Amino acid sequence: MPLKADLDAIDWKILRELQGDGRMTNVELSNRVGISAPPCLRRVKRLEEAGIIRGYRALLNAPALGLDVVAFCLVGLHHQADAELRIFAERTRGWPIVRDAWMVSGESDFLLHCVASDLGAFQTFVIEELTSTPNVDTVRTALTIRRVKDEGLVSFAQP
């Protein structure tokens, strides 16, 4: 699959470093990738403007905040017309318990990553909100046991 962006080895190093620690200073980043600070900052700005770097976030420890339940919901819709898919996708944005959502292929139409304070809160969401949503046909849930891998969202096969 061809790259959609023209990136050189330094750009890839910048992306690797920032994905590992988005809070480092530009001076630290420039030292790690082997260039001086001004061109490093220009490269970061170019990557941001190109949409390759979408933003920066703090990664929170959900259990430390009392959010102990992580679950996935596979949702099937009665109708999969584009308008119906868009309506459901938009609805997911209003559910705080849903942290990530994907439209998927196969037996289900959507995969929802949910985080809740406890099993009761998750069950309430599934029963009172999700299954009662117009056009929802099926909901299959999977409670997680424990996270076994927590890596950045992009793996690097490039230099």
Coordinates of N, CA, C and O in Angstrom, one line a residue:
M1 N 0.9 -1.2 0.0 CA 0.0 0.0 0.0 C 0.9 1.2 0.0 O 1.7 1.4 0.9
P2 N 0.7 2.1 -1.0 CA 1.6 3.3 -1.0 C 1.2 4.3 0.1 O 0.1 4.4 0.6
L3 N 2.3 5.0 0.6 CA 2.1 6.0 1.6 C 1.3 7.2 1.0 O 1.4 7.5 -0.2
K4 N 0.4 7.8 1.8 CA -0.4 8.9 1.4 C 0.3 10.2 1.7 O -0.2 11.3 1.5
A5 N 1.5 10.1 2.3 CA 2.3 11.3 2.7 C 3.7 11.1 2.3 O 4.2 10.0 2.3
D6 N 4.4 12.2 1.9 CA 5.8 12.2 1.6 C 6.6 12.4 2.8 O 6.8 13.5 3.2
L7 N 7.1 11.3 3.5 CA 7.8 11.4 4.7 C 9.2 10.8 4.5 O 9.4 9.8 3.9
D8 N 10.2 11.5 5.1 CA 11.5 11.0 5.1 C 11.9 10.3 6.4 O 11.0 10.3 7.3
A9 N 13.1 9.8 6.6 CA 13.5 9.1 7.8 C 13.3 9.9 9.0 O 12.9 9.5 10.1
I10 N 13.7 11.2 8.9 CA 13.6 12.1 10.1 C 12.1 12.3 10.5 O 11.8 12.3 11.7
D11 N 11.2 12.5 9.5 CA 9.8 12.6 9.8 C 9.3 11.4 10.6 O 8.6 11.5 11.6
W12 N 9.7 10.2 10.1 CA 9.3 8.9 10.8 C 9.9 8.9 12.2 O 9.2 8.5 13.1
K13 N 11.1 9.4 12.4 CA 11.7 9.4 13.8 C 10.8 10.4 14.7 O 10.6 10.1 15.8
I14 N 10.5 11.5 14.1 CA 9.7 12.5 14.8 C 8.4 11.9 15.3 O 7.9 12.0 16.4
L15 N 7.7 11.2 14.3 CA 6.4 10.5 14.6 C 6.6 9.5 15.7 O 5.7 9.4 16.6
R16 N 7.6 8.7 15.6 CA 7.8 7.6 16.6 C 8.0 8.2 18.0 O 7.4 7.8 19.0
E17 N 8.9 9.3 18.1 CA 9.2 9.9 19.4 C 7.9 10.6 20.0 O 7.7 10.4 21.2
L18 N 7.2 11.3 19.1 CA 6.0 12.0 19.7 C 4.9 11.1 20.0 O 4.2 11.3 21.0
Q19 N 4.8 9.9 19.3 CA 3.8 9.0 19.7 C 4.1 8.4 21.1 O 3.2 8.1 21.9
G20 N 5.4 8.2 21.4 CA 5.8 7.7 22.7 C 5.7 8.7 23.8 O 5.4 8.4 24.9
D21 N 5.9 10.0 23.5 CA 5.9 11.1 24.5 C 5.5 12.4 23.8 O 6.4 13.1 23.3
G22 N 4.3 12.7 23.7 CA 3.8 13.9 23.1 C 4.1 15.2 23.9 O 3.9 16.3 23.4
R23 N 4.6 15.1 25.1 CA 4.8 16.3 25.9 C 6.3 16.7 25.9 O 6.6 17.8 26.5
M24 N 7.2 16.0 25.2 CA 8.6 16.4 25.2 C 8.7 17.8 24.5 O 7.9 18.1 23.7
T25 N 9.7 18.5 25.0 CA 10.0 19.8 24.3 C 10.5 19.6 22.9 O 11.1 18.6 22.6
N26 N 10.5 20.7 22.2 CA 11.0 20.6 20.8 C 12.5 20.4 20.9 O 13.1 19.7 20.0
V27 N 13.2 21.0 21.9 CA 14.7 20.8 22.0 C 15.0 19.3 22.2 O 15.9 18.7 21.6
E28 N 14.2 18.7 23.2 CA 14.4 17.2 23.4 C 14.1 16.4 22.2 O 14.9 15.5 21.9
L29 N 13.1 16.7 21.5 CA 12.7 16.0 20.3 C 13.8 16.1 19.2 O 14.2 15.1 18.6
S30 N 14.3 17.4 19.1 CA 15.3 17.6 18.1 C 16.6 16.8 18.4 O 17.3 16.2 17.5
N31 N 16.9 16.7 19.7 CA 18.1 15.9 20.1 C 17.9 14.4 19.8 O 18.8 13.7 19.4
R32 N 16.7 13.9 20.1 CA 16.4 12.5 19.8 C 16.4 12.1 18.4 O 16.8 11.0 18.0
V33 N 16.0 13.1 17.5 CA 16.0 12.7 16.1 C 17.2 13.2 15.3 O 17.3 12.9 14.1
G34 N 18.1 13.9 16.0 CA 19.4 14.2 15.4 C 19.4 15.4 14.5 O 20.2 15.5 13.5
I35 N 18.5 16.4 14.7 CA 18.5 17.7 13.9 C 18.4 18.8 14.9 O 18.1 18.6 16.1
S36 N 18.7 20.0 14.5 CA 18.6 21.2 15.4 C 17.1 21.5 15.6 O 16.2 21.1 14.9
A37 N 16.9 22.4 16.6 CA 15.5 22.7 17.0 C 14.7 23.4 16.0 O 13.5 23.0 15.8
P38 N 15.2 24.4 15.3 CA 14.3 25.2 14.4 C 13.7 24.3 13.2 O 12.5 24.3 13.0
P39 N 14.6 23.5 12.5 CA 14.0 22.6 11.5 C 13.1 21.5 12.1 O 12.1 21.1 11.4
C40 N 13.4 21.1 13.3 CA 12.5 20.1 13.9 C 11.1 20.7 14.1 O 10.1 20.0 13.8
L41 N 11.1 21.9 14.7 CA 9.8 22.6 14.9 C 9.1 22.8 13.6 O 7.8 22.5 13.5
R42 N 9.8 23.1 12.5 CA 9.1 23.3 11.2 C 8.5 22.0 10.7 O 7.4 22.0 10.2
R43 N 9.3 20.9 10.9 CA 8.8 19.6 10.5 C 7.5 19.2 11.3 O 6.6 18.7 10.7
V44 N 7.5 19.4 12.6 CA 6.4 19.1 13.4 C 5.2 19.9 13.0 O 4.1 19.4 12.8
K45 N 5.4 21.2 12.7 CA 4.3 22.1 12.2 C 3.7 21.5 10.9 O 2.5 21.5 10.7
R46 N 4.6 21.1 10.0 CA 4.2 20.6 8.7 C 3.4 19.3 8.9 O 2.4 19.1 8.2
L47 N 3.8 18.5 9.8 CA 3.1 17.2 10.0 C 1.7 17.5 10.7 O 0.8 16.8 10.4
E48 N 1.7 18.5 11.5 CA 0.4 18.9 12.1 C -0.5 19.5 11.0 O -1.7 19.1 10.9
E49 N 0.0 20.4 10.2 CA -0.8 21.0 9.1 C -1.3 20.0 8.1 O -2.4 20.2 7.5
A50 N -0.5 19.0 7.9 CA -0.9 17.9 6.9 C -1.9 17.0 7.5 O -2.4 16.1 6.8
G51 N -2.2 17.1 8.8 CA -3.1 16.2 9.4 C -2.6 14.9 9.8 O -3.3 14.0 10.3
I52 N -1.3 14.7 9.7 CA -0.6 13.4 10.1 C -0.6 13.4 11.6 O -0.9 12.3 12.2
I53 N -0.2 14.5 12.2 CA -0.4 14.6 13.7 C -1.7 15.3 13.9 O -1.9 16.4 13.6
R54 N -2.6 14.5 14.5 CA -4.0 15.0 14.7 C -4.2 15.8 15.9 O -5.2 16.6 16.1
G55 N -3.3 15.6 16.9 CA -3.5 16.3 18.2 C -2.6 15.6 19.2 O -1.9 14.7 19.0
Y56 N -2.8 16.1 20.5 CA -2.0 15.6 21.6 C -3.0 15.4 22.7 O -3.9 16.2 23.0
R57 N -2.8 14.3 23.5 CA -3.7 13.9 24.6 C -3.0 13.4 25.8 O -1.9 12.8 25.6
A58 N -3.6 13.5 26.9 CA -3.1 12.9 28.1 C -3.8 11.5 28.2 O -5.0 11.4 27.9
L59 N -3.1 10.5 28.4 CA -3.6 9.1 28.6 C -4.0 8.9 30.1 O -3.1 8.9 30.9
L60 N -5.2 8.7 30.3 CA -5.7 8.7 31.7 C -5.8 7.2 32.2 O -6.1 6.3 31.4
N61 N -5.6 7.0 33.4 CA -5.7 5.7 34.0 C -7.2 5.5 34.5 O -7.6 6.0 35.5
A62 N -8.0 4.9 33.7 CA -9.4 4.8 33.9 C -9.8 4.1 35.3 O -10.6 4.7 36.0
P63 N -9.1 3.0 35.6 CA -9.5 2.4 37.0 C -9.1 3.4 38.1 O -9.9 3.4 39.1
A64 N -8.1 4.2 38.0 CA -7.7 5.1 39.1 C -8.8 6.2 39.2 O -8.9 6.8 40.3
L65 N -9.6 6.4 38.1 CA -10.7 7.4 38.2 C -12.0 6.7 38.5 O -13.1 7.4 38.4
G66 N -12.0 5.5 38.9 CA -13.2 4.8 39.2 C -14.0 4.2 38.0 O -15.2 3.8 38.1
L67 N -13.3 4.1 36.9 CA -14.0 3.5 35.7 C -13.4 2.1 35.5 O -12.4 2.0 34.7
D68 N -14.0 1.2 36.1 CA -13.4 -0.2 36.2 C -13.9 -1.2 35.1 O -13.3 -2.2 35.0
V69 N -15.0 -0.8 34.4 CA -15.5 -1.8 33.4 C -15.2 -1.3 32.0 O -15.5 -0.2 31.6
V70 N -14.6 -2.2 31.3 CA -14.3 -1.9 29.9 C -15.0 -3.0 29.1 O -14.8 -4.2 29.4
A71 N -15.8 -2.6 28.1 CA -16.5 -3.6 27.3 C -16.6 -3.2 25.9 O -16.4 -2.0 25.6
F72 N -17.0 -4.1 25.0 CA -17.2 -3.9 23.6 C -18.6 -4.3 23.3 O -19.1 -5.3 23.8
C73 N -19.3 -3.5 22.4 CA -20.6 -3.8 22.0 C -20.6 -4.0 20.4 O -20.1 -3.0 19.8
L74 N -21.0 -5.1 19.9 CA -21.2 -5.2 18.5 C -22.7 -5.0 18.2 O -23.6 -5.6 18.8
V75 N -23.0 -4.0 17.4 CA -24.3 -3.5 17.1 C -24.7 -3.8 15.7 O -24.0 -3.4 14.8
G76 N -25.8 -4.4 15.5 CA -26.4 -4.6 14.2 C -27.6 -3.8 14.0 O -28.4 -3.7 14.9
L77 N -27.7 -3.1 12.8 CA -28.9 -2.3 12.6 C -29.9 -3.0 11.7 O -29.5 -3.9 10.9
H78 N -31.2 -2.6 11.8 CA -32.2 -3.2 10.9 C -31.9 -2.8 9.5 O -32.0 -3.6 8.6
H79 N -31.6 -1.5 9.3 CA -31.4 -1.0 7.9 C -30.0 -0.3 7.8 O -29.6 0.4 8.7
Q80 N -29.3 -0.6 6.7 CA -27.9 -0.1 6.6 C -27.8 0.9 5.5 O -26.7 1.1 4.9
A81 N -28.8 1.6 5.2 CA -28.7 2.7 4.2 C -27.8 3.7 4.7 O -27.7 3.9 6.0
D82 N -27.1 4.4 3.9 CA -26.1 5.4 4.3 C -26.7 6.4 5.3 O -26.0 6.7 6.3
A83 N -27.9 6.9 5.1 CA -28.4 7.8 6.1 C -28.6 7.2 7.4 O -28.4 7.8 8.5
E84 N -29.0 5.9 7.5 CA -29.2 5.2 8.7 C -27.9 5.0 9.5 O -27.8 5.2 10.7
L85 N -26.9 4.7 8.7 CA -25.5 4.5 9.3 C -25.0 5.8 9.9 O -24.5 5.8 11.0
R86 N -25.2 6.9 9.1 CA -24.8 8.2 9.6 C -25.5 8.6 10.9 O -24.9 9.2 11.8
I87 N -26.8 8.4 10.9 CA -27.6 8.7 12.1 C -27.1 8.0 13.4 O -26.9 8.6 14.4
F88 N -26.8 6.7 13.2 CA -26.3 5.9 14.3 C -24.9 6.4 14.7 O -24.6 6.5 15.9
A89 N -24.1 6.6 13.8 CA -22.7 7.1 14.1 C -22.8 8.4 14.8 O -22.0 8.6 15.8
E90 N -23.7 9.3 14.4 CA -23.8 10.6 15.1 C -24.3 10.4 16.6 O -23.9 11.0 17.5
R91 N -25.2 9.4 16.7 CA -25.7 9.2 18.1 C -24.6 8.7 19.0 O -24.6 9.0 20.2
T92 N -23.7 7.9 18.5 CA -22.6 7.4 19.4 C -21.8 8.6 20.0 O -21.3 8.4 21.1
R93 N -21.7 9.7 19.3 CA -21.0 10.8 19.8 C -21.6 11.4 21.1 O -21.0 12.1 21.8
G94 N -22.9 11.2 21.3 CA -23.6 11.7 22.5 C -23.6 10.8 23.7 O -24.2 11.1 24.7
W95 N -23.0 9.6 23.5 CA -22.9 8.7 24.6 C -21.6 8.7 25.3 O -20.6 8.2 24.8
P96 N -21.5 9.3 26.5 CA -20.2 9.4 27.1 C -19.5 8.1 27.4 O -18.3 8.0 27.5
I97 N -20.3 7.1 27.7 CA -19.8 5.8 28.0 C -19.0 5.2 26.8 O -18.1 4.3 26.9
V98 N -19.4 5.6 25.6 CA -18.7 5.1 24.4 C -17.5 5.9 24.1 O -17.6 7.1 23.8
R99 N -16.3 5.3 24.2 CA -15.1 6.1 24.1 C -14.6 6.0 22.6 O -13.9 7.0 22.2
D100 N -14.8 5.0 21.9 CA -14.4 4.8 20.5 C -15.5 4.1 19.8 O -16.2 3.2 20.4
A101 N -15.7 4.4 18.5 CA -16.7 3.6 17.8 C -16.2 3.5 16.3 O -15.6 4.4 15.8
W102 N -16.5 2.3 15.8 CA -16.1 2.0 14.4 C -17.3 1.4 13.7 O -18.0 0.6 14.2
M103 N -17.4 1.8 12.4 CA -18.3 1.1 11.5 C -17.5 -0.1 11.0 O -16.4 0.1 10.6
V104 N -18.1 -1.3 11.0 CA -17.4 -2.5 10.7 C -18.1 -3.3 9.6 O -19.3 -3.1 9.4
S105 N -17.4 -4.2 9.0 CA -18.1 -5.1 8.1 C -18.3 -6.4 8.7 O -17.8 -6.7 9.8
G106 N -19.2 -7.3 8.1 CA -19.4 -8.6 8.7 C -20.8 -8.6 9.3 O -21.7 -7.9 8.8
E107 N -21.0 -9.4 10.3 CA -22.3 -9.7 10.9 C -22.9 -8.5 11.6 O -24.1 -8.3 11.8
S108 N -22.0 -7.6 12.1 CA -22.4 -6.4 12.8 C -22.1 -5.1 12.0 O -21.4 -5.2 11.0
D109 N -22.7 -4.0 12.4 CA -22.5 -2.8 11.7 C -21.5 -1.8 12.4 O -20.9 -1.0 11.8
F110 N -21.5 -1.9 13.7 CA -20.7 -1.0 14.6 C -20.1 -1.8 15.7 O -20.7 -2.7 16.2
L111 N -18.9 -1.3 16.1 CA -18.2 -1.8 17.2 C -17.9 -0.7 18.2 O -17.3 0.3 17.8
L112 N -18.5 -0.8 19.4 CA -18.4 0.3 20.4 C -17.4 -0.1 21.5 O -17.6 -1.2 22.1
H113 N -16.5 0.7 21.8 CA -15.6 0.5 23.0 C -16.2 1.4 24.1 O -16.3 2.6 24.0
C114 N -16.6 0.7 25.2 CA -17.3 1.4 26.3 C -16.5 1.3 27.6 O -15.8 0.3 27.8
V115 N -16.5 2.3 28.3 CA -15.9 2.4 29.7 C -16.9 2.9 30.6 O -17.5 4.0 30.4
A116 N -17.1 2.1 31.7 CA -18.1 2.5 32.7 C -17.6 2.4 34.1 O -16.6 1.7 34.4
S117 N -18.2 3.0 35.1 CA -17.8 2.9 36.5 C -18.0 1.5 37.1 O -17.2 1.1 37.9
D118 N -19.1 0.9 36.6 CA -19.3 -0.5 37.2 C -20.2 -1.2 36.2 O -20.7 -0.7 35.2
L119 N -20.5 -2.5 36.5 CA -21.3 -3.3 35.6 C -22.7 -2.8 35.5 O -23.3 -2.8 34.5
G120 N -23.3 -2.3 36.6 CA -24.6 -1.7 36.6 C -24.7 -0.6 35.6 O -25.7 -0.5 34.9
A121 N -23.8 0.3 35.6 CA -23.8 1.5 34.7 C -23.7 1.0 33.3 O -24.4 1.5 32.4
F122 N -22.9 0.0 33.0 CA -22.8 -0.5 31.6 C -24.1 -1.2 31.2 O -24.6 -1.0 30.1
Q123 N -24.7 -2.0 32.1 CA -26.0 -2.7 31.8 C -27.1 -1.7 31.6 O -27.9 -1.8 30.7
T124 N -27.1 -0.6 32.4 CA -28.1 0.4 32.2 C -28.0 1.1 30.8 O -29.0 1.3 30.1
F125 N -26.7 1.4 30.4 CA -26.5 1.9 29.1 C -27.0 1.0 28.0 O -27.7 1.4 27.1
V126 N -26.6 -0.3 28.1 CA -27.0 -1.3 27.0 C -28.5 -1.4 27.0 O -29.1 -1.4 25.9
I127 N -29.2 -1.6 28.1 CA -30.6 -1.9 28.2 C -31.5 -0.7 27.9 O -32.4 -0.7 27.1
E128 N -31.1 0.4 28.5 CA -32.0 1.6 28.4 C -31.7 2.5 27.3 O -32.6 3.3 26.8
E129 N -30.5 2.6 26.8 CA -30.1 3.5 25.7 C -29.8 2.7 24.4 O -30.5 3.0 23.4
L130 N -28.9 1.8 24.5 CA -28.4 1.2 23.2 C -29.5 0.4 22.5 O -29.8 0.6 21.4
T131 N -30.0 -0.6 23.3 CA -31.0 -1.5 22.6 C -32.3 -0.8 22.3 O -33.1 -1.2 21.5
S132 N -32.6 0.4 23.0 CA -33.9 1.1 22.7 C -33.7 2.2 21.6 O -34.6 2.9 21.2
T133 N -32.5 2.3 21.1 CA -32.2 3.2 20.0 C -32.9 2.8 18.7 O -32.9 1.6 18.3
P134 N -33.6 3.8 18.0 CA -34.2 3.4 16.8 C -33.2 2.8 15.8 O -32.1 3.1 15.7
N135 N -33.7 1.8 15.1 CA -33.0 1.0 14.1 C -32.0 0.0 14.6 O -31.4 -0.7 13.9
V136 N -31.8 -0.1 15.9 CA -30.9 -1.1 16.5 C -31.6 -2.4 16.5 O -32.7 -2.6 17.0
D137 N -31.0 -3.4 15.8 CA -31.6 -4.8 15.7 C -31.0 -5.7 16.8 O -31.7 -6.3 17.5
T138 N -29.6 -5.8 16.8 CA -29.0 -6.7 17.7 C -27.8 -6.0 18.4 O -27.2 -5.1 17.9
V139 N -27.6 -6.4 19.7 CA -26.4 -6.0 20.4 C -25.8 -7.2 21.1 O -26.5 -7.9 21.8
R140 N -24.5 -7.4 20.8 CA -23.8 -8.4 21.5 C -22.7 -7.7 22.3 O -22.0 -6.8 21.8
T141 N -22.5 -8.1 23.5 CA -21.5 -7.4 24.4 C -20.4 -8.4 24.8 O -20.6 -9.6 24.9
A142 N -19.3 -7.8 25.1 CA -18.1 -8.6 25.6 C -17.4 -7.8 26.7 O -17.0 -6.7 26.4
L143 N -17.4 -8.3 27.9 CA -16.7 -7.6 29.0 C -15.3 -8.0 28.9 O -15.0 -9.2 28.7
T144 N -14.4 -7.1 29.1 CA -13.0 -7.4 29.1 C -12.5 -8.0 30.4 O -13.1 -7.7 31.5
I145 N -11.5 -8.8 30.4 CA -10.9 -9.4 31.6 C -9.8 -8.5 32.1 O -9.7 -8.1 33.2
R146 N -8.8 -8.3 31.2 CA -7.7 -7.4 31.4 C -7.1 -7.0 30.1 O -7.2 -7.7 29.1
R147 N -6.5 -5.8 30.1 CA -5.8 -5.4 28.9 C -4.4 -6.1 28.8 O -3.7 -6.2 29.8
V148 N -4.1 -6.7 27.6 CA -2.8 -7.4 27.5 C -1.9 -6.7 26.6 O -0.7 -7.0 26.6
K149 N -2.3 -5.6 25.9 CA -1.4 -4.8 25.1 C -2.0 -3.4 25.0 O -3.2 -3.2 24.8
D150 N -1.1 -2.5 25.1 CA -1.5 -1.1 25.1 C -0.4 -0.3 24.4 O 0.5 0.3 25.0
E151 N -0.4 -0.3 23.1 CA 0.5 0.4 22.2 C -0.1 1.6 21.5 O -1.3 1.7 21.5
G152 N 0.7 2.4 20.9 CA 0.2 3.5 20.1 C -0.7 2.9 19.0 O -0.6 1.7 18.6
L153 N -1.5 3.8 18.4 CA -2.4 3.3 17.4 C -1.7 3.1 16.0 O -2.3 2.4 15.2
V154 N -0.6 3.6 15.8 CA 0.1 3.4 14.6 C 1.4 2.7 14.8 O 2.2 3.1 15.6
S155 N 1.6 1.6 14.1 CA 2.9 0.9 14.2 C 3.7 1.4 13.0 O 3.2 1.8 12.0
F156 N 5.0 1.3 13.2 CA 6.0 1.9 12.2 C 6.8 0.8 11.5 O 7.6 0.1 12.1
A157 N 6.5 0.6 10.2 CA 7.3 -0.4 9.5 C 8.3 0.4 8.7 O 9.2 -0.2 8.0
Q158 N 8.3 1.7 8.7 CA 9.2 2.6 8.0 C 10.5 2.8 8.8 O 10.5 2.5 9.9
P159 N 11.5 3.4 8.1 CA 12.8 3.7 8.8 C 12.6 4.5 10.1 O 11.8 5.2 10.3

